[in-house]
């Protein structure tokens, strides 16, 4: 639905973009005051939108024939590897239940967590994987038809949704193990404060000194010892599904990057750079002829570095506008919708940094849930 909304928005804006481009070429005195004789920005906006739509549809038609010609092969491929994927998950869980890599875990806790995950995998196999395998031919035909009429961007959107649905069980296991690890880690850190004679003051949001009784210290030592003993077992399950979550994040982030490229690539600017770079001016230089003593005026075109940096900057501004657009407020005086500045550029950067290596490593250590960048809100 997000891709359909984006494409309809592009179609909706095409007439106004064409009208602005037409007005920028009109030489009437009134319009020359309102618009320049030729506006490169309006030219680029209009034809870039047209090129993106046309290329999307053409690539979708080509990919439709590729899918239809290899339909039977793709069916056999899915029928072969979907059970392999399910069996691989079951084998990994059983391996975790039996001293993985020689680590001595708590057998009772490992058996409980493993049996619970295997039971969920069995239900997932009966409800989702078996239905998907039996109807894979019909599903591939539907994807091919969507690609034919919606463009190749709709193909990648459909694949992205299918990946999220197919691996939803892994995400559920990851969230459950993350919460368990996070709670256990927080309790251990709180018990550390108890041994130091400190406690967290909720009202003042600080750590204060406190005198504990002997029975409180004894109970804290017992609970601390139990949690420390169980921590390796919880951490092994948590780390396994955290790695699986990162692998899925790489797949979904790659698909989203392809969608961003298909929907927002500055293809006209790149073509103008190759064909007629004088239409992309970045400034002028004036030189003096050494013999004739005449001044020569020359346009300096945009470099590829300037084009890419400008595109990245415009994308960040576009992300910021879309984030703030989700919180439209109606002005009581005029009745028009105004956009409050609830987010800043740092929020956009922080959203993109969710998938950075440093953020992922920090989330794994602290037990925070690894989140993907908010693609639908920013684009």
Coordinates of C-alpha atoms in Angstrom, one line a residue:
X1 CA 0.0 0.0 0.0
X2 CA 2.9 2.4 0.7
X3 CA 4.3 1.9 -2.8
X4 CA 0.8 2.4 -4.4
X5 CA 0.4 5.6 -2.4
X6 CA 3.8 6.8 -3.5
X7 CA 3.1 6.1 -7.1
X8 CA -0.3 7.8 -7.0
X9 CA 1.3 10.8 -5.3
X10 CA 3.8 11.0 -8.2
X11 CA 0.9 10.9 -10.8
X12 CA -1.0 13.5 -8.8
X13 CA 2.0 15.9 -8.9
X14 CA 2.8 15.4 -12.6
X15 CA 0.2 18.0 -13.9
X16 CA 1.4 20.7 -11.5
X17 CA 5.0 20.0 -12.3
X18 CA 4.2 20.2 -16.1
X19 CA 2.4 23.4 -15.6
X20 CA 5.3 25.0 -13.7
X21 CA 7.7 23.8 -16.4
X22 CA 5.4 25.2 -19.2
X23 CA 5.2 28.5 -17.4
X24 CA 8.9 28.7 -16.9
X25 CA 9.3 28.6 -20.7
X26 CA 6.6 31.3 -21.4
X27 CA 8.0 34.7 -22.3
X28 CA 5.1 36.9 -21.2
X29 CA 6.1 39.8 -19.0
X30 CA 3.8 38.7 -16.1
X31 CA 5.1 35.2 -16.1
X32 CA 8.7 36.3 -16.4
X33 CA 8.2 38.2 -13.1
X34 CA 6.8 35.1 -11.4
X35 CA 9.1 32.5 -13.1
X36 CA 12.4 32.6 -14.8
X37 CA 12.5 32.0 -18.5
X38 CA 13.8 28.5 -18.0
X39 CA 14.0 26.7 -14.6
X40 CA 16.4 23.8 -14.5
X41 CA 14.8 22.6 -11.2
X42 CA 11.3 22.3 -12.7
X43 CA 12.7 20.6 -15.8
X44 CA 14.6 18.1 -13.6
X45 CA 11.6 17.5 -11.3
X46 CA 9.2 16.8 -14.1
X47 CA 11.3 14.6 -16.3
X48 CA 12.9 12.8 -13.4
X49 CA 9.4 11.7 -12.2
X50 CA 8.4 10.7 -15.8
X51 CA 11.6 8.7 -16.3
X52 CA 11.3 6.9 -12.9
X53 CA 7.7 5.9 -13.7
X54 CA 8.5 4.8 -17.3
X55 CA 11.6 2.8 -16.3
X56 CA 9.7 1.2 -13.4
X57 CA 6.9 0.0 -15.8
X58 CA 9.3 -1.2 -18.5
X59 CA 11.5 -3.1 -16.0
X60 CA 8.4 -4.6 -14.6
X61 CA 7.3 -5.8 -18.0
X62 CA 10.7 -7.4 -18.6
X63 CA 10.8 -9.0 -15.2
X64 CA 7.2 -10.4 -15.8
X65 CA 8.3 -12.4 -18.8
X66 CA 11.4 -13.6 -16.8
X67 CA 9.1 -14.8 -14.0
X68 CA 6.6 -16.5 -16.3
X69 CA 9.4 -18.3 -18.3
X70 CA 10.9 -19.7 -15.1
X71 CA 7.7 -20.2 -13.1
X72 CA 8.1 -24.0 -12.8
X73 CA 11.7 -23.8 -11.8
X74 CA 10.9 -21.2 -9.1
X75 CA 8.1 -23.5 -7.8
X76 CA 10.5 -26.4 -7.4
X77 CA 13.1 -24.1 -5.8
X78 CA 10.6 -23.0 -3.1
X79 CA 9.2 -26.5 -2.5
X80 CA 12.8 -27.7 -2.0
X81 CA 14.2 -25.0 0.3
X82 CA 11.2 -24.0 2.5
X83 CA 11.4 -27.4 4.3
X84 CA 15.2 -27.0 4.4
X85 CA 14.7 -23.7 6.2
X86 CA 12.3 -25.2 8.7
X87 CA 14.6 -28.1 9.4
X88 CA 17.6 -25.9 9.8
X89 CA 15.8 -23.9 12.5
X90 CA 14.8 -27.1 14.3
X91 CA 18.4 -28.4 14.1
X92 CA 19.8 -25.2 15.5
X93 CA 17.4 -25.2 18.4
X94 CA 18.2 -28.8 19.2
X95 CA 21.9 -28.0 19.0
X96 CA 21.4 -25.2 21.5
X97 CA 19.7 -27.6 23.9
X98 CA 22.7 -29.9 24.0
X99 CA 25.9 -28.0 25.1
X100 CA 26.5 -25.9 21.9
X101 CA 30.2 -25.6 21.0
X102 CA 31.1 -27.4 24.2
X103 CA 29.6 -24.8 26.5
X104 CA 27.9 -26.2 29.6
X105 CA 24.5 -24.7 29.9
X106 CA 21.6 -25.3 32.4
X107 CA 20.0 -28.4 31.0
X108 CA 16.5 -27.7 32.4
X109 CA 16.3 -24.1 31.2
X110 CA 17.8 -25.0 27.8
X111 CA 15.3 -27.8 27.4
X112 CA 12.4 -25.6 28.4
X113 CA 13.3 -22.8 26.0
X114 CA 14.1 -25.3 23.2
X115 CA 10.9 -27.3 23.5
X116 CA 8.9 -24.1 23.6
X117 CA 10.6 -22.8 20.4
X118 CA 10.2 -26.2 18.6
X119 CA 6.5 -26.3 19.6
X120 CA 6.0 -22.8 18.0
X121 CA 8.0 -24.0 14.9
X122 CA 5.6 -26.9 14.6
X123 CA 2.5 -24.7 14.7
X124 CA 4.2 -22.3 12.2
X125 CA 4.9 -25.2 9.9
X126 CA 1.3 -26.4 9.9
X127 CA -0.3 -23.0 9.6
X128 CA 2.0 -21.0 7.3
X129 CA 4.8 -23.0 5.6
X130 CA 2.6 -25.9 4.5
X131 CA 0.0 -23.5 3.1
X132 CA 2.7 -21.5 1.4
X133 CA 4.3 -24.5 -0.2
X134 CA 1.0 -25.9 -1.5
X135 CA 0.0 -22.6 -3.1
X136 CA 3.4 -21.4 -4.2
X137 CA 2.5 -21.6 -7.9
X138 CA -0.5 -19.3 -7.5
X139 CA 1.5 -16.9 -5.4
X140 CA 4.2 -16.6 -8.0
X141 CA 1.6 -15.9 -10.7
X142 CA 0.1 -13.2 -8.6
X143 CA 3.5 -11.7 -8.0
X144 CA 4.2 -11.8 -11.8
X145 CA 0.9 -10.0 -12.6
X146 CA 1.6 -7.4 -9.9
X147 CA 5.0 -6.8 -11.4
X148 CA 3.6 -6.5 -14.9
X149 CA 1.1 -3.8 -14.1
X150 CA 2.7 -2.2 -11.0
X151 CA 6.3 -2.1 -12.1
X152 CA 9.4 -3.7 -10.7
X153 CA 9.1 -1.6 -7.6
X154 CA 5.9 -3.5 -6.7
X155 CA 7.8 -6.7 -7.2
X156 CA 10.4 -5.7 -4.6
X157 CA 7.6 -4.4 -2.2
X158 CA 5.9 -7.8 -2.5
X159 CA 9.1 -9.7 -1.9
X160 CA 9.8 -7.5 1.1
X161 CA 6.3 -8.2 2.6
X162 CA 6.8 -12.0 1.9
X163 CA 10.2 -12.0 3.7
X164 CA 8.7 -10.2 6.7
X165 CA 5.8 -12.8 6.8
X166 CA 7.9 -15.8 6.2
X167 CA 10.4 -15.0 8.9
X168 CA 8.0 -13.5 11.4
X169 CA 8.6 -16.5 13.7
X170 CA 12.3 -15.7 13.9
X171 CA 11.4 -12.1 14.9
X172 CA 9.1 -13.4 17.6
X173 CA 11.8 -15.6 19.0
X174 CA 14.2 -12.8 18.9
X175 CA 11.9 -10.4 20.8
X176 CA 11.1 -13.0 23.4
X177 CA 14.8 -13.9 24.0
X178 CA 15.7 -10.2 24.0
X179 CA 13.1 -9.3 26.7
X180 CA 14.2 -12.3 28.8
X181 CA 17.9 -11.3 28.5
X182 CA 17.1 -7.6 29.1
X183 CA 15.1 -8.3 32.3
X184 CA 17.7 -10.7 33.6
X185 CA 20.6 -8.2 32.9
X186 CA 18.7 -5.4 34.7
X187 CA 18.0 -7.5 37.7
X188 CA 21.7 -8.5 38.0
X189 CA 22.8 -4.8 37.7
X190 CA 20.2 -3.9 40.4
X191 CA 21.6 -6.6 42.7
X192 CA 25.1 -5.2 42.1
X193 CA 23.9 -1.9 43.6
X194 CA 22.5 -3.8 46.6
X195 CA 26.0 -5.3 47.3
X196 CA 27.4 -1.8 47.2
X197 CA 24.8 -0.5 49.6
X198 CA 23.0 1.6 47.0
X199 CA 19.6 1.7 45.4
X200 CA 17.9 3.5 42.6
X201 CA 15.7 6.4 43.6
X202 CA 12.7 6.4 41.2
X203 CA 11.4 9.8 42.5
X204 CA 14.6 11.7 42.0
X205 CA 16.0 9.6 39.2
X206 CA 19.4 9.0 40.9
X207 CA 21.3 6.3 42.9
X208 CA 21.2 6.9 46.6
X209 CA 22.9 5.1 49.6
X210 CA 20.8 2.7 51.6
X211 CA 21.3 0.4 54.6
X212 CA 20.2 -3.1 53.9
X213 CA 19.4 -5.8 56.5
X214 CA 21.3 -9.1 56.6
X215 CA 18.3 -11.1 55.3
X216 CA 18.0 -8.7 52.4
X217 CA 21.6 -9.1 51.5
X218 CA 21.3 -12.9 51.8
X219 CA 18.3 -13.0 49.6
X220 CA 20.1 -10.8 47.1
X221 CA 23.1 -13.1 47.0
X222 CA 20.9 -16.2 46.4
X223 CA 18.9 -14.5 43.6
X224 CA 22.1 -13.1 42.1
X225 CA 23.8 -16.5 42.1
X226 CA 20.8 -18.1 40.4
X227 CA 20.7 -15.5 37.7
X228 CA 24.4 -15.6 37.0
X229 CA 24.2 -19.4 36.7
X230 CA 21.3 -19.1 34.2
X231 CA 22.7 -16.2 32.3
X232 CA 24.9 -18.2 29.8
X233 CA 21.9 -20.3 28.7
X234 CA 19.7 -17.2 28.1
X235 CA 22.6 -15.4 26.4
X236 CA 23.3 -18.3 24.0
X237 CA 19.6 -18.4 22.9
X238 CA 19.5 -14.6 22.7
X239 CA 22.7 -14.3 20.7
X240 CA 21.6 -16.9 18.2
X241 CA 18.4 -15.2 17.3
X242 CA 20.1 -11.8 17.4
X243 CA 22.4 -12.9 14.7
X244 CA 19.4 -14.3 12.8
X245 CA 17.7 -10.9 13.2
X246 CA 20.7 -9.1 11.8
X247 CA 20.8 -11.4 8.8
X248 CA 17.1 -10.6 8.1
X249 CA 17.8 -6.9 8.6
X250 CA 20.5 -7.1 5.9
X251 CA 18.0 -8.7 3.5
X252 CA 15.2 -6.2 4.2
X253 CA 17.6 -3.2 4.2
X254 CA 18.9 -4.3 0.8
X255 CA 15.4 -4.5 -0.6
X256 CA 14.5 -1.1 0.9
X257 CA 17.7 0.4 -0.6
X258 CA 16.6 -0.9 -4.0
X259 CA 13.1 0.6 -3.6
X260 CA 14.6 4.0 -2.6
X261 CA 16.8 3.9 -5.7
X262 CA 13.9 3.0 -8.0
X263 CA 11.6 5.7 -6.5
X264 CA 14.0 8.5 -5.9
X265 CA 17.1 8.1 -8.0
X266 CA 18.2 11.4 -9.8
X267 CA 18.3 9.7 -13.1
X268 CA 17.7 12.8 -15.2
X269 CA 20.6 14.6 -13.4
X270 CA 22.9 11.7 -14.1
X271 CA 21.9 11.6 -17.8
X272 CA 22.4 15.4 -18.1
X273 CA 25.8 15.0 -16.5
X274 CA 26.8 12.5 -19.2
X275 CA 25.0 14.1 -22.2
X276 CA 24.8 17.9 -21.6
X277 CA 26.6 18.9 -18.3
X278 CA 26.3 22.6 -19.1
X279 CA 22.7 22.4 -18.1
X280 CA 23.8 21.6 -14.5
X281 CA 25.7 24.8 -13.6
X282 CA 27.4 25.2 -10.2
X283 CA 29.0 28.6 -10.9
X284 CA 30.9 30.6 -13.4
X285 CA 34.5 31.5 -14.0
X286 CA 35.9 34.6 -15.8
X287 CA 39.2 34.2 -17.6
X288 CA 41.4 36.7 -19.4
X289 CA 42.8 35.9 -22.8
X290 CA 46.6 36.3 -22.6
X291 CA 47.0 37.7 -26.1
X292 CA 43.7 39.5 -27.0
X293 CA 43.0 40.8 -23.5
X294 CA 39.4 39.8 -23.7
X295 CA 37.3 38.4 -20.9
X296 CA 35.7 34.9 -21.3
X297 CA 32.8 33.7 -19.3
X298 CA 32.5 30.0 -18.7
X299 CA 30.0 27.9 -16.9
X300 CA 31.3 25.4 -14.3
X301 CA 29.1 22.2 -14.3
X302 CA 28.3 20.3 -11.2
X303 CA 30.8 17.5 -10.3
X304 CA 29.6 14.0 -9.5
X305 CA 30.5 14.5 -5.8
X306 CA 28.3 17.7 -5.7
X307 CA 25.4 15.8 -7.3
X308 CA 25.6 12.9 -4.9
X309 CA 26.0 15.1 -1.8
X310 CA 23.1 17.4 -2.9
X311 CA 20.9 14.3 -3.5
X312 CA 21.7 12.9 -0.1
X313 CA 21.0 16.2 1.6
X314 CA 17.7 16.5 -0.3
X315 CA 16.7 13.0 0.8
X316 CA 17.4 13.8 4.4
X317 CA 15.3 16.9 4.1
X318 CA 12.6 14.8 2.4
X319 CA 12.8 12.3 5.3
X320 CA 12.4 15.1 7.9
X321 CA 9.4 16.6 6.1
X322 CA 7.7 13.2 6.0
X323 CA 8.4 12.5 9.6
X324 CA 6.8 15.8 10.6
X325 CA 3.9 15.4 8.2
X326 CA 2.6 12.5 10.3
X327 CA 1.7 15.1 12.9
X328 CA -0.3 17.6 11.0
X329 CA -2.1 20.2 13.1
X330 CA -5.0 22.3 11.8
X331 CA -4.7 26.0 12.3
X332 CA -7.8 27.3 14.0
X333 CA -7.6 30.7 12.3
X334 CA -7.2 29.7 8.6
X335 CA -8.3 26.1 8.8
X336 CA -5.2 25.0 6.9
X337 CA -3.0 22.2 8.1
X338 CA 0.3 23.2 9.4
X339 CA 3.3 20.9 10.1
X340 CA 4.8 21.2 13.6
X341 CA 8.5 20.8 13.9
X342 CA 8.4 17.7 16.2
X343 CA 11.5 16.2 14.6
X344 CA 14.9 17.6 13.7
X345 CA 17.7 16.5 11.3
X346 CA 19.4 14.7 14.2
X347 CA 16.3 12.5 14.5
X348 CA 16.6 11.5 10.8
X349 CA 20.2 10.7 11.2
X350 CA 19.4 8.6 14.4
X351 CA 16.8 6.8 12.4
X352 CA 19.3 5.8 9.7
X353 CA 21.9 4.9 12.3
X354 CA 19.6 2.1 13.6
X355 CA 21.2 -0.2 11.0
X356 CA 24.8 0.9 11.7
X357 CA 27.3 -1.6 13.0
X358 CA 28.0 0.4 16.2
X359 CA 24.3 0.7 17.0
X360 CA 23.7 -3.0 16.4
X361 CA 26.6 -4.0 18.6
X362 CA 25.4 -1.7 21.4
X363 CA 21.9 -3.1 21.2
X364 CA 23.2 -6.6 21.4
X365 CA 25.2 -5.9 24.5
X366 CA 22.6 -3.9 26.3
X367 CA 19.7 -6.2 25.3
X368 CA 17.7 -3.5 23.4
X369 CA 15.5 -4.6 20.5
X370 CA 17.2 -4.1 17.1
X371 CA 14.9 -1.9 15.0
X372 CA 15.0 -1.2 11.3
X373 CA 14.9 2.3 9.9
X374 CA 11.4 3.6 9.6
X375 CA 11.1 3.4 5.8
X376 CA 7.4 3.9 5.4
X377 CA 7.3 7.1 7.5
X378 CA 10.4 8.6 6.0
X379 CA 9.6 7.8 2.3

